[in-house]
PDB file of C-alpha atoms in Angstrom:
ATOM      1  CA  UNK A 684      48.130 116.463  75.445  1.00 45.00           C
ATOM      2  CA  UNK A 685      45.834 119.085  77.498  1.00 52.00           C
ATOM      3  CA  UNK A 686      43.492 118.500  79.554  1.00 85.00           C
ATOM      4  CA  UNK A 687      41.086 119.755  77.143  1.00 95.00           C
ATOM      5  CA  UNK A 688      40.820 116.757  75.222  1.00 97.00           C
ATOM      6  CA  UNK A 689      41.351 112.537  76.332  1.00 97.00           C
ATOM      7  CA  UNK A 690      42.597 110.327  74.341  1.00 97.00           C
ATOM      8  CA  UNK A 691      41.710 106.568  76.694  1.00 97.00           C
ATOM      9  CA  UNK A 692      41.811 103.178  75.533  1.00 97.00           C
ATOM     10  CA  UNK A 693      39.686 100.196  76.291  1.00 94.00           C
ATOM     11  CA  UNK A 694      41.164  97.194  74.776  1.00 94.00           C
ATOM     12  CA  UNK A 695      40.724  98.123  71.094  1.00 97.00           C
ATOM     13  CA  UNK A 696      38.274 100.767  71.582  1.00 98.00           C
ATOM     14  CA  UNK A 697      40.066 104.322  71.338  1.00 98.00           C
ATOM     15  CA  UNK A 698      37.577 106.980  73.597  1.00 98.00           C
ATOM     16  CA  UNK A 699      38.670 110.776  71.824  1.00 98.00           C
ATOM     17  CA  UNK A 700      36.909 113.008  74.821  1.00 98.00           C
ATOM     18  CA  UNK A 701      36.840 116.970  74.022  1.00 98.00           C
ATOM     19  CA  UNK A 702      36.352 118.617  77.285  1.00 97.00           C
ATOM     20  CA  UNK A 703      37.366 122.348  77.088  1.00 96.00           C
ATOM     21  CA  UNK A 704      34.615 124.253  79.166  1.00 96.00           C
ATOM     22  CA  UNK A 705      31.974 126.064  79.081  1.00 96.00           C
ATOM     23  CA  UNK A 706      31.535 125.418  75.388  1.00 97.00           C
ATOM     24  CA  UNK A 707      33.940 123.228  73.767  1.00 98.00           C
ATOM     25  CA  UNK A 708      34.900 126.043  71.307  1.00 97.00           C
ATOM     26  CA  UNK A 709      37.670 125.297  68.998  1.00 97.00           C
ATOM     27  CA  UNK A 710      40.646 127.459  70.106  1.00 96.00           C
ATOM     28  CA  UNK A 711      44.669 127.155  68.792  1.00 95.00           C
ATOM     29  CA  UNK A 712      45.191 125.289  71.792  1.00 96.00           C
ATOM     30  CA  UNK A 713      41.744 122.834  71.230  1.00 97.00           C
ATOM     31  CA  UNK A 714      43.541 122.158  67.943  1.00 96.00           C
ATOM     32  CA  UNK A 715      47.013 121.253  69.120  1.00 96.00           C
ATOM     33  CA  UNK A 716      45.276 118.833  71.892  1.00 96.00           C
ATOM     34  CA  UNK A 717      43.849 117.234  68.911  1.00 97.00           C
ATOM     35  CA  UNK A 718      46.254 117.221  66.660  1.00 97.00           C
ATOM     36  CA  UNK A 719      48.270 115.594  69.684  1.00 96.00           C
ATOM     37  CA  UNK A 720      45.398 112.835  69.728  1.00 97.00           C
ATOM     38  CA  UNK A 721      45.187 111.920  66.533  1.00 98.00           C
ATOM     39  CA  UNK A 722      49.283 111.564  66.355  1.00 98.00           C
ATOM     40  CA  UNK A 723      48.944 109.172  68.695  1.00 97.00           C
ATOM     41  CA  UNK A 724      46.143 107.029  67.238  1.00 98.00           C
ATOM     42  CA  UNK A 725      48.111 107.263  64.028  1.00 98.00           C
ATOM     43  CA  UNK A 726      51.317 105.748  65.983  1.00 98.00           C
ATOM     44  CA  UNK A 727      49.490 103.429  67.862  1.00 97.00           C
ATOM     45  CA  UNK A 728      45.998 102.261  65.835  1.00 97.00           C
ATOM     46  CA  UNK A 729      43.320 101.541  67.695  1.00 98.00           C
ATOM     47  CA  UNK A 730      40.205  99.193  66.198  1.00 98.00           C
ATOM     48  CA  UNK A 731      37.812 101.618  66.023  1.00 98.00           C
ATOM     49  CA  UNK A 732      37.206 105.627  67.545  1.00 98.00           C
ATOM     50  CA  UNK A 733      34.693 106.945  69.528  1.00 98.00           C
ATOM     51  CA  UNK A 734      34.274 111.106  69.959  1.00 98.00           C
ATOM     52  CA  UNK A 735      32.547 112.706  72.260  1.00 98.00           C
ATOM     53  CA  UNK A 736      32.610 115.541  74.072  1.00 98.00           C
ATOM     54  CA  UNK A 737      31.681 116.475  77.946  1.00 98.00           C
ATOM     55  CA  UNK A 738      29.068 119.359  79.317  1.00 97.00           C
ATOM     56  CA  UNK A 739      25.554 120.182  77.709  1.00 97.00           C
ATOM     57  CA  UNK A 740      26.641 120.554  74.389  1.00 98.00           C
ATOM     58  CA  UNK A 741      29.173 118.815  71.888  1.00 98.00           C
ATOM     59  CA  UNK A 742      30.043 122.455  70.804  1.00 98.00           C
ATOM     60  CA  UNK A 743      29.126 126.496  70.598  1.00 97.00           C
ATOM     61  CA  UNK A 744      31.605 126.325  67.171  1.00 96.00           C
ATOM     62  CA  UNK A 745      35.153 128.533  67.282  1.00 96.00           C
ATOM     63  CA  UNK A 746      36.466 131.201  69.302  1.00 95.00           C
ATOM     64  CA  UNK A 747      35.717 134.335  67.203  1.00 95.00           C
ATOM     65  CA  UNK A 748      39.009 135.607  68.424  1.00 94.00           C
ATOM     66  CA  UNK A 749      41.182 132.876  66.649  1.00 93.00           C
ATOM     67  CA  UNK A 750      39.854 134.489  63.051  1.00 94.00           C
ATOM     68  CA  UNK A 751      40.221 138.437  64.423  1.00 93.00           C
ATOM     69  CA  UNK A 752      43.665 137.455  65.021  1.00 94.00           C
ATOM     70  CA  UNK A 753      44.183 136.713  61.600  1.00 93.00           C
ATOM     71  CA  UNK A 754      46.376 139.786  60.023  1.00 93.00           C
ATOM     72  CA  UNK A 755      46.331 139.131  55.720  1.00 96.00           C
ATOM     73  CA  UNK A 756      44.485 136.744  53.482  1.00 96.00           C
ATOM     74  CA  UNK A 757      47.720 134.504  53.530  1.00 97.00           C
ATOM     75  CA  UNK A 758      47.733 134.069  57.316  1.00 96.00           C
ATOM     76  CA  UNK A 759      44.280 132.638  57.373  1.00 96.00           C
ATOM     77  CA  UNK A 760      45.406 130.634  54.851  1.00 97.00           C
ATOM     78  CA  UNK A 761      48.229 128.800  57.157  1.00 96.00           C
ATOM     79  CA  UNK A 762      45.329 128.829  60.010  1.00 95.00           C
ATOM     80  CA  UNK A 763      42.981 126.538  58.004  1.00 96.00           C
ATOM     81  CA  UNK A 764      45.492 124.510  56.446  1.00 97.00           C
ATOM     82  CA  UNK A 765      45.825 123.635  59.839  1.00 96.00           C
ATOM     83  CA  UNK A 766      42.231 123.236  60.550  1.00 97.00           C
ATOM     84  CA  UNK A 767      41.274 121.375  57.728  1.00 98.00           C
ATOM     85  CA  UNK A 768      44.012 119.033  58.286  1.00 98.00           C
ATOM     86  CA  UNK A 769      42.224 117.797  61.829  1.00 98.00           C
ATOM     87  CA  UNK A 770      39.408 115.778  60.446  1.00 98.00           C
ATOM     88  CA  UNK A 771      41.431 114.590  57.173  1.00 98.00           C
ATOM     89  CA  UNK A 772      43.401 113.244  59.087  1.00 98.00           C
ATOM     90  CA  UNK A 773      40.489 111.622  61.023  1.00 98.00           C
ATOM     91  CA  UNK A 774      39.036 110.585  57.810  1.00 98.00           C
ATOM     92  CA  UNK A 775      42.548 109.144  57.143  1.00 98.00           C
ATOM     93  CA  UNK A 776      42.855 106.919  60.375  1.00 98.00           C
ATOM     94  CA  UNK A 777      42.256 102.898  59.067  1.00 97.00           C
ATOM     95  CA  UNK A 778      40.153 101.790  61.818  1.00 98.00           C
ATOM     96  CA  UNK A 779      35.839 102.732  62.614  1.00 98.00           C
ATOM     97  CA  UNK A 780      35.556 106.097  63.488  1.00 98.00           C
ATOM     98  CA  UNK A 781      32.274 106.817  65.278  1.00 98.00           C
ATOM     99  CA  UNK A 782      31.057 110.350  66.093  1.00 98.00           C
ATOM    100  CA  UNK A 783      28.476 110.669  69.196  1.00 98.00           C
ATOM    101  CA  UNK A 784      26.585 114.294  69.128  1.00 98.00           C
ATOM    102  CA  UNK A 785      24.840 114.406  72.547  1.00 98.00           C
ATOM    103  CA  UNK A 786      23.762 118.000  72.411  1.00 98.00           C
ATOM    104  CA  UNK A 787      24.583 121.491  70.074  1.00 98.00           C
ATOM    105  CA  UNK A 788      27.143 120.351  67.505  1.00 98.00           C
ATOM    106  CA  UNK A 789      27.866 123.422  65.656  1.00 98.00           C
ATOM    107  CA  UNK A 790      30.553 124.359  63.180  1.00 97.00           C
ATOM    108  CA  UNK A 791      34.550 122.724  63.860  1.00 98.00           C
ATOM    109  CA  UNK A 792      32.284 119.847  65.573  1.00 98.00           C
ATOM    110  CA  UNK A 793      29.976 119.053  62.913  1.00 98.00           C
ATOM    111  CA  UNK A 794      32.802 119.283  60.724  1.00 98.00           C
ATOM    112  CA  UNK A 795      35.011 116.531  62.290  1.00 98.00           C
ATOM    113  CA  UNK A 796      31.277 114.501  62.725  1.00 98.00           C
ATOM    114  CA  UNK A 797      30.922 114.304  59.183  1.00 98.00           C
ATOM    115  CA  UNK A 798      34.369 113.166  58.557  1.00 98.00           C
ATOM    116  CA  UNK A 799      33.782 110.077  60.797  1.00 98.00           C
ATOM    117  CA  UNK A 800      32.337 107.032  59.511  1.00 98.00           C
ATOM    118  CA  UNK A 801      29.311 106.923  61.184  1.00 98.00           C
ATOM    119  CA  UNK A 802      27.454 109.553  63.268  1.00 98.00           C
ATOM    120  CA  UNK A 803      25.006 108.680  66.025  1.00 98.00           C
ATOM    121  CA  UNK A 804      22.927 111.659  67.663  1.00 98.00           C
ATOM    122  CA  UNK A 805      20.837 111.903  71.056  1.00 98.00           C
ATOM    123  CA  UNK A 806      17.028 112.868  69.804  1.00 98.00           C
ATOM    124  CA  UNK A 807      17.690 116.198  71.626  1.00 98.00           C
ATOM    125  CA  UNK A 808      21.028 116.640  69.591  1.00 98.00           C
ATOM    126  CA  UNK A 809      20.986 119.464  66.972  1.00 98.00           C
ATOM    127  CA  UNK A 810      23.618 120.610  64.413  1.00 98.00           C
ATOM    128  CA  UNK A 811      24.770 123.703  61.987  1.00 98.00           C
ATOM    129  CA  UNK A 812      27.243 125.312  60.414  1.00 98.00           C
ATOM    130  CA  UNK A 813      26.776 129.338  61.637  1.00 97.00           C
ATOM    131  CA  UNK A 814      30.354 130.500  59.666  1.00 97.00           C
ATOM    132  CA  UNK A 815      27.860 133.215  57.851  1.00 96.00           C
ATOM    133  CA  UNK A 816      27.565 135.078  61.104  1.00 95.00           C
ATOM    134  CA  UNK A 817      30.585 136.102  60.850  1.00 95.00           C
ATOM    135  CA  UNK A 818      31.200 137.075  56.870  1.00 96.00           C
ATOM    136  CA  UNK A 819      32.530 133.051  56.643  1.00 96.00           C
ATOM    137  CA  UNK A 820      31.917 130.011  54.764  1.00 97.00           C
ATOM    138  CA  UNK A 821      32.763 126.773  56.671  1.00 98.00           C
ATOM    139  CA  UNK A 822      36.875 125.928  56.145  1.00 97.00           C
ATOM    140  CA  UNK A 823      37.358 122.373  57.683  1.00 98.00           C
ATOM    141  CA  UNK A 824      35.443 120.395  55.054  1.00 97.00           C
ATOM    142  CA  UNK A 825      32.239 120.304  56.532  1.00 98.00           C
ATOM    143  CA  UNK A 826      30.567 121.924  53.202  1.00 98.00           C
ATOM    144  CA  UNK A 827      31.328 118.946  50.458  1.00 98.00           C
ATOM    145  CA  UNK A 828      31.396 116.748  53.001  1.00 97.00           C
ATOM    146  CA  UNK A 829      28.287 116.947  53.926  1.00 98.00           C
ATOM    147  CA  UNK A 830      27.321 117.091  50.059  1.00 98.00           C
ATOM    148  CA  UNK A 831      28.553 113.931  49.640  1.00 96.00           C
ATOM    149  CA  UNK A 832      26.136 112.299  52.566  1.00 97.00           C
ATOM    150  CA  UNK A 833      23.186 114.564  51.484  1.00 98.00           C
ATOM    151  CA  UNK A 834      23.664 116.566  48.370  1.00 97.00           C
ATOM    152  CA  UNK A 835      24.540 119.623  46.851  1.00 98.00           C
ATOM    153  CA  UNK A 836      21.043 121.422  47.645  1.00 98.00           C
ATOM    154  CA  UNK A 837      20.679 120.450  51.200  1.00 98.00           C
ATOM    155  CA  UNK A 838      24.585 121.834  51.752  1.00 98.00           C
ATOM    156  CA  UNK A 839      24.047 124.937  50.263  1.00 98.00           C
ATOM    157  CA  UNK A 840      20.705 125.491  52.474  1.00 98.00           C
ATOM    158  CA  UNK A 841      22.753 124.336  55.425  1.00 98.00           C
ATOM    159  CA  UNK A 842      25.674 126.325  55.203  1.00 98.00           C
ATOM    160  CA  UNK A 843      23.738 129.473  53.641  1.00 98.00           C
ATOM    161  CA  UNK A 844      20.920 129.804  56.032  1.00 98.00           C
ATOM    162  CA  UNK A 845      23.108 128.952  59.115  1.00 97.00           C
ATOM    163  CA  UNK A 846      19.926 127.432  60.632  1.00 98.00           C
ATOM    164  CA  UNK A 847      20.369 124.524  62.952  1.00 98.00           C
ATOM    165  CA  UNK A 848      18.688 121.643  62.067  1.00 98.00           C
ATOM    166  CA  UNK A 849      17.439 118.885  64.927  1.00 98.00           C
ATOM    167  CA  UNK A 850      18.976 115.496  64.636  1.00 98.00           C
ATOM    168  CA  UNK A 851      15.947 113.730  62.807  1.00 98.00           C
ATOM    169  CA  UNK A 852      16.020 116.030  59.752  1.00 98.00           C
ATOM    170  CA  UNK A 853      20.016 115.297  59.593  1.00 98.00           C
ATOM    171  CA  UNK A 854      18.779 111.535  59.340  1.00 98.00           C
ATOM    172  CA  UNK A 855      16.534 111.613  56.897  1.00 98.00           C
ATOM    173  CA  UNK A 856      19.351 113.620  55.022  1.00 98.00           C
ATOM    174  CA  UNK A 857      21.372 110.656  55.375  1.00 98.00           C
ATOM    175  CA  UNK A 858      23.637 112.744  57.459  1.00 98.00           C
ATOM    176  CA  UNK A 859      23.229 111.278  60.833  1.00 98.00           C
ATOM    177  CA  UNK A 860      23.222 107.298  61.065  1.00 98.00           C
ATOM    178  CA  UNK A 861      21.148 106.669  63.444  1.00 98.00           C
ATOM    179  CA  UNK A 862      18.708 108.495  66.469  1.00 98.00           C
ATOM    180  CA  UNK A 863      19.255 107.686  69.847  1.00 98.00           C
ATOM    181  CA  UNK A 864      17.280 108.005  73.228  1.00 98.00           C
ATOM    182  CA  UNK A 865      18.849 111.028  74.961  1.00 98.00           C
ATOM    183  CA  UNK A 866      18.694 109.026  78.022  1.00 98.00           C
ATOM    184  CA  UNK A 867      21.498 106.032  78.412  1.00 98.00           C
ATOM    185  CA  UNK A 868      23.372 107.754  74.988  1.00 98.00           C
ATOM    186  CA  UNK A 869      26.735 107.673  76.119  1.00 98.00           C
ATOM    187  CA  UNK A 870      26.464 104.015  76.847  1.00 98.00           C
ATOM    188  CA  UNK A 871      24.746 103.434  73.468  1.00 98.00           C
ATOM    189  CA  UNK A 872      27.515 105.229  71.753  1.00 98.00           C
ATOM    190  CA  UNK A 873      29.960 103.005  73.537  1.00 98.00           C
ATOM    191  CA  UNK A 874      28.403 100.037  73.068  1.00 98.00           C
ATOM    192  CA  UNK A 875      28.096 100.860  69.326  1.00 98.00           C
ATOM    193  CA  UNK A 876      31.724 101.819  68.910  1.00 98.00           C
ATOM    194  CA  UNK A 877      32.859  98.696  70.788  1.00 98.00           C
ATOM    195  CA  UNK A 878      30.886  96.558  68.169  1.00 97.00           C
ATOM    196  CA  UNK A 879      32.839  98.008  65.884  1.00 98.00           C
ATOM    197  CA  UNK A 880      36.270  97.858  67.623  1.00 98.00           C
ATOM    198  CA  UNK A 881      35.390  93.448  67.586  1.00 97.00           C
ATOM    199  CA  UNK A 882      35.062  93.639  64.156  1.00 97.00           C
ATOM    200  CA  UNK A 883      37.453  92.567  61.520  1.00 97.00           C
ATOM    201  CA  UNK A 884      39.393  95.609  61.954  1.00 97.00           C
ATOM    202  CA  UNK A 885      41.383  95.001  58.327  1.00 97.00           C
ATOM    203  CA  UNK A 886      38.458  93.999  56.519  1.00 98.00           C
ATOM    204  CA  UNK A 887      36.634  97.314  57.518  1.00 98.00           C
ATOM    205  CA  UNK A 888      39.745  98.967  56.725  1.00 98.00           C
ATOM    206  CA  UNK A 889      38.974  98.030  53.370  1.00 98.00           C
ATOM    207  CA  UNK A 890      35.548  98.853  53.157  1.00 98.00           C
ATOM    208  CA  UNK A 891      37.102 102.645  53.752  1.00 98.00           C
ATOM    209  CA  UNK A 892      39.434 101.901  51.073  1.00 97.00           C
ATOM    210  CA  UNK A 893      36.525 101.248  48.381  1.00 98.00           C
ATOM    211  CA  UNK A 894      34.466 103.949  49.247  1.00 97.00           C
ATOM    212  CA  UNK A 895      37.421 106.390  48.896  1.00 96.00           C
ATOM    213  CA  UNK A 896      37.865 105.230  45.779  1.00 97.00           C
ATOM    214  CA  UNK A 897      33.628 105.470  44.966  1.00 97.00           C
ATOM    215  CA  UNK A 898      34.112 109.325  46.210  1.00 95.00           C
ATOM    216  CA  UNK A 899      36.568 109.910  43.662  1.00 94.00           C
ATOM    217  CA  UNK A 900      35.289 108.410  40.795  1.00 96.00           C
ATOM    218  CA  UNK A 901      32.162 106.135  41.269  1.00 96.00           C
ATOM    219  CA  UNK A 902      31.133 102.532  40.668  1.00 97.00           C
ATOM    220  CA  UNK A 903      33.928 102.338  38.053  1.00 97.00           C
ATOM    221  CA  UNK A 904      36.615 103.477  40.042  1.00 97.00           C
ATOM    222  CA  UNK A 905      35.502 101.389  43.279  1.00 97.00           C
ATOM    223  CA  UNK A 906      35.468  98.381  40.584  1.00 98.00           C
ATOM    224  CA  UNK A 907      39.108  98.884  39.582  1.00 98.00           C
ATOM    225  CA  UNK A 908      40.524  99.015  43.149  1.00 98.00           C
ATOM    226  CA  UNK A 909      37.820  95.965  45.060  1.00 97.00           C
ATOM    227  CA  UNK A 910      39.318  92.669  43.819  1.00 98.00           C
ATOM    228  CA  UNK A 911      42.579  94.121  44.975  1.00 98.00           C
ATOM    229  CA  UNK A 912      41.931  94.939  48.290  1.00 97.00           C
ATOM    230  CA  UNK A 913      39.629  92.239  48.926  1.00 97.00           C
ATOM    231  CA  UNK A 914      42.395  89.767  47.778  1.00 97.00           C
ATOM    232  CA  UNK A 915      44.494  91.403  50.026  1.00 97.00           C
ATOM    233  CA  UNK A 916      42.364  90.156  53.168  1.00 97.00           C
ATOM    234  CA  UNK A 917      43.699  86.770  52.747  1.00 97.00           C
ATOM    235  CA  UNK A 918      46.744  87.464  54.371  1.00 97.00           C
ATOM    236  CA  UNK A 919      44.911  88.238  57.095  1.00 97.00           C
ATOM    237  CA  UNK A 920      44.392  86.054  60.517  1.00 97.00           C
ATOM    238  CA  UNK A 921      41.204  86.981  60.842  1.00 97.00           C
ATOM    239  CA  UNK A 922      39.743  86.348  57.176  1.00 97.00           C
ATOM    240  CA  UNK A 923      41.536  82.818  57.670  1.00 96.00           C
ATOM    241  CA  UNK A 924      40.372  82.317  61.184  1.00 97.00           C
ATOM    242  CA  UNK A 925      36.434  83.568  60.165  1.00 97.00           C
ATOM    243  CA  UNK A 926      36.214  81.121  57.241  1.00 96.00           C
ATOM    244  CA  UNK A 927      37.473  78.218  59.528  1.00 96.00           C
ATOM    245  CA  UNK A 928      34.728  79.383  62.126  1.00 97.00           C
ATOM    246  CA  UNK A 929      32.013  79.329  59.721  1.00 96.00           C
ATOM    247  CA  UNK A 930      33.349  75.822  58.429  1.00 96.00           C
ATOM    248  CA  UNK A 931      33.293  74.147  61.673  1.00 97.00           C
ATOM    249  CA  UNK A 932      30.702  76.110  63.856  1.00 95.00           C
ATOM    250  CA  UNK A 933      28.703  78.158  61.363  1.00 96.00           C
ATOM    251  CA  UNK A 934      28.059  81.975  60.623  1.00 94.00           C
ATOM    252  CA  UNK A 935      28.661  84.255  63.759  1.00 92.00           C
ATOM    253  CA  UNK A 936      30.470  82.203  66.126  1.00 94.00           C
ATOM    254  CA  UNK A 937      34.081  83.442  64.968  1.00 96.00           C
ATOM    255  CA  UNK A 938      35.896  86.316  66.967  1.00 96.00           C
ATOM    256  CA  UNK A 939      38.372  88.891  65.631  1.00 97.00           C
ATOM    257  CA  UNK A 940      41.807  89.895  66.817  1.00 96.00           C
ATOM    258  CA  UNK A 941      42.422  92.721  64.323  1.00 96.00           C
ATOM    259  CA  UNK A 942      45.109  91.360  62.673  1.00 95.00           C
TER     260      UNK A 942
END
């Protein structure tokens, strides 16, 4: 792995740091360093995912240079294949994923945001998807994926007007989570993340589980998956642990190994 993006660990809490100066743009070699990454989270599974990025801003979007180097139709084609295949294969990981947006989050970034579970932005933080600039419509998911947290309309005027939009308007889009003080949020996104990463790290596996299922076919399709893979939980130590807790101690007192 580059320097240009970390991949540490903190006891169960996986810290994905993009640090490729001045701007964090997404170049072939950004995307091997995080293909890299997420190979090794997908080896070795962490409890939950924190990304971030170092510098002012999260990112200016994708070397312009990457797409002029593209010679035919069916070379871009390979090229996004690739691209797209970063955050599915975040969405894919069975842990929390948390995205932290402390700044400019444009394009590749705000694409791999909104395939994370949950999205936390500094007040100052603002995000877009610019692709039209350049005769392009967004290629690593970021269009339906962002329809599915805020609908159809709002990702058309997102992607079409190429505005940037401040990180209170992406919450009341039910985009962004939740709004953070700029000052102190790294250490609120860490905090957050870490929360997560002492969770019941099956059970919230499972939670993903359902609401791929909802995604692809609603309440009905949810409803024919749930009792399975809430049954499944039982075979878990820390479903049998938990309920033993709350027996003897009451809610809240029980702690979670992840297994």
């Amino acid at each position: 792995m580059t320097q240009q993006v970390r991949l540490d660990r903190d006891g169960g809490l996986a810290v994905l740091t993009v640090d490729a100066p001045p701007l964090n743009l997404y170049t072939a070699s950004l995307q091997s360093a995080l293909a890299s990454a997420i190979g090794e989270l997908e080896a070795e599974p962490a409890r939950a995912l924190l990304i971030r990025a170092e510098g002012k801003i999260v990112s200016g979007g994708v070397d312009v240079s990457l797409f002029d180097a593209q010679g035919s139709p069916a070379e871009a084609k390979v090229l996004f294949d690739e691209m797209l295949a970063v955050p599915d294969r975040i969405a894919a990981l069975p842990f929390p994923t948390v995205f932290a947006a402390h700044g400019l989050c444009l394009t590749w970034a705000f694409e791999v945001a909104v395939a994370c579970d949950v999205i936390l932005a500094a007040s100052r933080a603002k995000f877009g998807l610019v692709e039209k600039v350049v005769g392009l419509t967004p290629t690593m998911g970021g269009t339906q994926r962002l329809a599915a947290r805020a609908g159809v309309g709002r990702a058309k005027e997102f992607v079409m007007t190429g505005d940037t939009y401040d990180a209170a308007t992406l919450e009341r889009w039910n985009v962004v989570n939740r709004v953070l003080p700029d000052e102190g949020f790294d250490d609120a996104a860490r905090a957050f993340a870490r929360r997560l990463a002492d969770g019941p790290t099956r059970a919230h596996a499972a939670t993903k589980r359902v609401l791929d299922h909802f995604s692809a076919g609603g309440v009905p399709e949810a409803n024919a998956h749930i009792t399975t893979i809430a049954a499944e939980l039982f075979e878990t130590e820390d479903l049998r642990n938990a309920v033993k807790s709350f027996l003897a101690d009451g809610p809240g007192k029980a702690t979670f190994s992840g297994r």
